[in-house]
mmCIF file of C-alpha atoms in Angstrom:
data_model
loop_
_atom_site.group_PDB
_atom_site.id
_atom_site.type_symbol
_atom_site.label_atom_id
_atom_site.label_comp_id
_atom_site.label_asym_id
_atom_site.label_seq_id
_atom_site.Cartn_x
_atom_site.Cartn_y
_atom_site.Cartn_z
ATOM 1 C CA MET A 204 12.949 -2.672 -7.737
ATOM 2 C CA GLU A 205 14.553 0.201 -7.263
ATOM 3 C CA LYS A 206 17.478 0.262 -4.762
ATOM 4 C CA THR A 207 16.699 1.503 -1.707
ATOM 5 C CA ASP A 208 19.389 2.449 1.086
ATOM 6 C CA PHE A 209 17.251 0.554 4.382
ATOM 7 C CA SER A 210 18.120 -2.831 5.199
ATOM 8 C CA THR A 211 15.194 -5.265 6.209
ATOM 9 C CA GLU A 212 16.747 -5.118 10.112
ATOM 10 C CA GLN A 213 16.250 -1.086 10.458
ATOM 11 C CA LEU A 214 12.814 -1.334 8.162
ATOM 12 C CA LEU A 215 11.697 -3.912 10.622
ATOM 13 C CA ALA A 216 13.571 -1.419 13.364
ATOM 14 C CA ALA A 217 11.480 1.227 12.444
ATOM 15 C CA GLY A 218 7.735 -0.945 12.968
ATOM 16 C CA ASN A 219 9.282 -1.086 17.016
ATOM 17 C CA GLY A 220 9.659 2.791 17.121
ATOM 18 C CA ASP A 221 8.156 5.897 16.089
ATOM 19 C CA LEU A 222 7.958 4.777 12.515
ATOM 20 C CA GLN A 223 6.326 1.800 10.804
ATOM 21 C CA PRO A 224 6.032 0.137 7.222
ATOM 22 C CA ALA A 225 3.520 1.045 5.232
ATOM 23 C CA PHE A 226 2.243 -0.396 2.027
ATOM 24 C CA VAL A 227 0.156 1.821 -0.923
ATOM 25 C CA TYR A 228 -0.672 0.580 -4.342
ATOM 26 C CA GLY A 229 -3.815 3.454 -5.801
ATOM 27 C CA THR A 230 -4.047 7.109 -5.024
ATOM 28 C CA LEU A 231 -1.231 7.733 -2.515
ATOM 29 C CA MET A 232 1.541 6.490 -3.945
ATOM 30 C CA LYS A 233 4.027 8.850 -6.067
ATOM 31 C CA GLY A 234 1.932 10.623 -8.820
ATOM 32 C CA GLU A 235 -1.724 10.678 -7.795
ATOM 33 C CA ARG A 236 -4.229 13.120 -6.316
ATOM 34 C CA ALA A 237 -3.507 11.430 -2.802
ATOM 35 C CA GLU A 238 0.545 11.446 -2.432
ATOM 36 C CA HIS A 239 0.447 14.838 -0.264
ATOM 37 C CA LEU A 240 -1.071 12.630 2.640
ATOM 38 C CA LEU A 241 2.422 11.505 2.480
ATOM 39 C CA ALA A 242 4.442 14.084 2.689
ATOM 40 C CA GLU A 243 5.911 13.985 5.416
ATOM 41 C CA ALA A 244 6.637 9.866 5.455
ATOM 42 C CA THR A 245 9.521 8.267 4.340
ATOM 43 C CA TYR A 246 8.930 6.523 0.460
ATOM 44 C CA VAL A 247 11.334 3.277 0.942
ATOM 45 C CA GLY A 248 11.119 1.465 -2.832
ATOM 46 C CA ARG A 249 8.282 -0.023 -5.388
ATOM 47 C CA CYS A 250 7.830 -3.204 -4.057
ATOM 48 C CA GLU A 251 5.348 -6.212 -4.482
ATOM 49 C CA LEU A 252 2.607 -8.140 -2.294
ATOM 50 C CA PRO A 253 1.834 -11.327 -3.396
ATOM 51 C CA ASP A 254 -1.408 -13.678 -3.256
ATOM 52 C CA TYR A 255 -3.447 -10.091 -3.641
ATOM 53 C CA ALA A 256 -4.882 -9.148 -6.545
ATOM 54 C CA MET A 257 -6.129 -5.090 -7.039
ATOM 55 C CA TYR A 258 -9.383 -4.252 -8.812
ATOM 56 C CA ASN A 259 -10.004 -1.199 -10.886
ATOM 57 C CA LEU A 260 -12.928 0.202 -9.070
ATOM 58 C CA GLY A 261 -13.229 3.569 -10.684
ATOM 59 C CA ARG A 262 -11.758 6.273 -8.771
ATOM 60 C CA TYR A 263 -9.301 4.281 -6.747
ATOM 61 C CA PRO A 264 -8.283 0.879 -6.050
ATOM 62 C CA GLY A 265 -9.201 -2.236 -3.963
ATOM 63 C CA ILE A 266 -7.234 -4.924 -3.633
ATOM 64 C CA GLN A 267 -8.570 -8.519 -1.630
ATOM 65 C CA PRO A 268 -6.573 -12.028 -1.007
ATOM 66 C CA CYS A 269 -6.265 -13.814 -4.451
ATOM 67 C CA PRO A 270 -3.791 -16.346 -4.639
ATOM 68 C CA GLY A 271 -1.089 -16.777 -7.848
ATOM 69 C CA GLU A 272 -1.372 -12.701 -8.095
ATOM 70 C CA THR A 273 0.513 -9.845 -7.051
ATOM 71 C CA VAL A 274 -0.253 -6.100 -6.503
ATOM 72 C CA TYR A 275 2.274 -4.062 -6.806
ATOM 73 C CA GLY A 276 2.340 -0.411 -5.347
ATOM 74 C CA GLU A 277 5.053 1.364 -2.868
ATOM 75 C CA LEU A 278 6.366 0.929 0.931
ATOM 76 C CA TYR A 279 6.498 4.393 2.593
ATOM 77 C CA LEU A 280 7.942 4.527 6.331
ATOM 78 C CA ILE A 281 5.020 6.223 7.941
ATOM 79 C CA HIS A 282 5.506 8.192 11.840
ATOM 80 C CA LYS A 283 2.307 6.720 13.870
ATOM 81 C CA LYS A 284 0.737 10.009 14.268
ATOM 82 C CA MET A 285 -0.516 9.630 10.148
ATOM 83 C CA VAL A 286 -2.069 6.204 10.599
ATOM 84 C CA LYS A 287 -5.410 8.044 12.175
ATOM 85 C CA LEU A 288 -5.039 10.515 9.171
ATOM 86 C CA LEU A 289 -4.328 7.736 6.355
ATOM 87 C CA ASP A 290 -7.143 5.286 8.617
ATOM 88 C CA GLU A 291 -9.560 8.507 7.613
ATOM 89 C CA TYR A 292 -9.016 8.870 3.919
ATOM 90 C CA GLU A 293 -9.229 4.842 3.704
ATOM 91 C CA GLU A 294 -12.638 5.219 5.944
ATOM 92 C CA GLU A 295 -11.106 2.082 7.481
ATOM 93 C CA GLY A 296 -13.769 -0.055 8.982
ATOM 94 C CA THR A 297 -16.148 0.725 5.786
ATOM 95 C CA LEU A 298 -14.788 1.102 2.937
ATOM 96 C CA TYR A 299 -11.235 -0.682 3.955
ATOM 97 C CA ASP A 300 -9.358 -2.569 6.502
ATOM 98 C CA ARG A 301 -6.022 -1.723 7.615
ATOM 99 C CA LYS A 302 -4.383 -5.283 7.730
ATOM 100 C CA THR A 303 -0.026 -6.451 8.371
ATOM 101 C CA VAL A 304 0.159 -8.184 5.181
ATOM 102 C CA THR A 305 3.739 -9.274 3.578
ATOM 103 C CA VAL A 306 5.516 -7.377 0.978
ATOM 104 C CA TRP A 307 8.433 -8.252 -0.954
ATOM 105 C CA LEU A 308 11.082 -4.970 -1.187
ATOM 106 C CA GLY A 309 13.332 -6.762 -3.638
ATOM 107 C CA ASP A 310 14.932 -10.323 -1.797
ATOM 108 C CA HIS A 311 13.646 -9.104 1.512
ATOM 109 C CA SER A 312 10.342 -9.176 2.571
ATOM 110 C CA VAL A 313 8.524 -6.511 5.590
ATOM 111 C CA GLN A 314 5.344 -6.681 7.747
ATOM 112 C CA ALA A 315 3.937 -3.626 6.598
ATOM 113 C CA GLN A 316 0.436 -2.129 7.151
ATOM 114 C CA ALA A 317 -2.265 -2.501 3.636
ATOM 115 C CA TYR A 318 -6.038 -1.463 3.562
ATOM 116 C CA ILE A 319 -7.995 -4.424 2.152
ATOM 117 C CA TYR A 320 -11.064 -3.528 0.095
ATOM 118 C CA LYS A 321 -14.242 -4.923 2.273
ATOM 119 C CA LYS A 322 -16.442 -4.545 -0.616
ATOM 120 C CA ASP A 323 -17.495 -7.033 -3.515
ATOM 121 C CA VAL A 324 -15.388 -6.172 -6.558
ATOM 122 C CA SER A 325 -17.668 -8.811 -8.733
ATOM 123 C CA GLY A 326 -17.526 -7.625 -12.377
ATOM 124 C CA CYS A 327 -14.654 -4.960 -11.187
ATOM 125 C CA PRO A 328 -11.343 -5.471 -13.525
ATOM 126 C CA LEU A 329 -8.979 -6.864 -12.356
ATOM 127 C CA MET A 330 -5.599 -5.237 -12.501
ATOM 128 C CA ARG A 331 -2.059 -7.030 -13.343
ATOM 129 C CA LYS A 332 0.035 -3.761 -13.397
ATOM 130 C CA ALA A 333 0.683 -0.799 -10.515
ATOM 131 C CA TRP A 334 -1.987 1.411 -10.432
ATOM 132 C CA ASN A 335 -0.478 4.768 -11.350
ATOM 133 C CA ASP A 336 1.191 2.956 -14.228
ATOM 134 C CA ARG A 337 -2.143 2.368 -15.633
ATOM 135 C CA THR A 338 -2.516 4.671 -18.645
#
């Protein structure tokens, strides 16, 4: 895990203001094709989402609850106005549902928004490393 300049208290307080924590794990991550959508966001660091699994759906991943598995991703602070843009990109309500999850940033847990895949993942390969580490 990378060290950050943000304390857990600052992250939680940010969720009550104009910023909110968001967990990304696929095409929105650094080095991926949609990272530009987070250009106005503040990168916090790499983090983990326990008890979820990530599936390779081809051009993008999807995550679903799965006890004992872990999804590796990145934590950002996003402006509330960015939520609509991300909802459109992730096809929120159709392809993904935006939900509050608990991610771990080092030894600290943080409540963050994440997009959970809604469709069947039967036959999709399980991924046990970060999406941007897949090559």
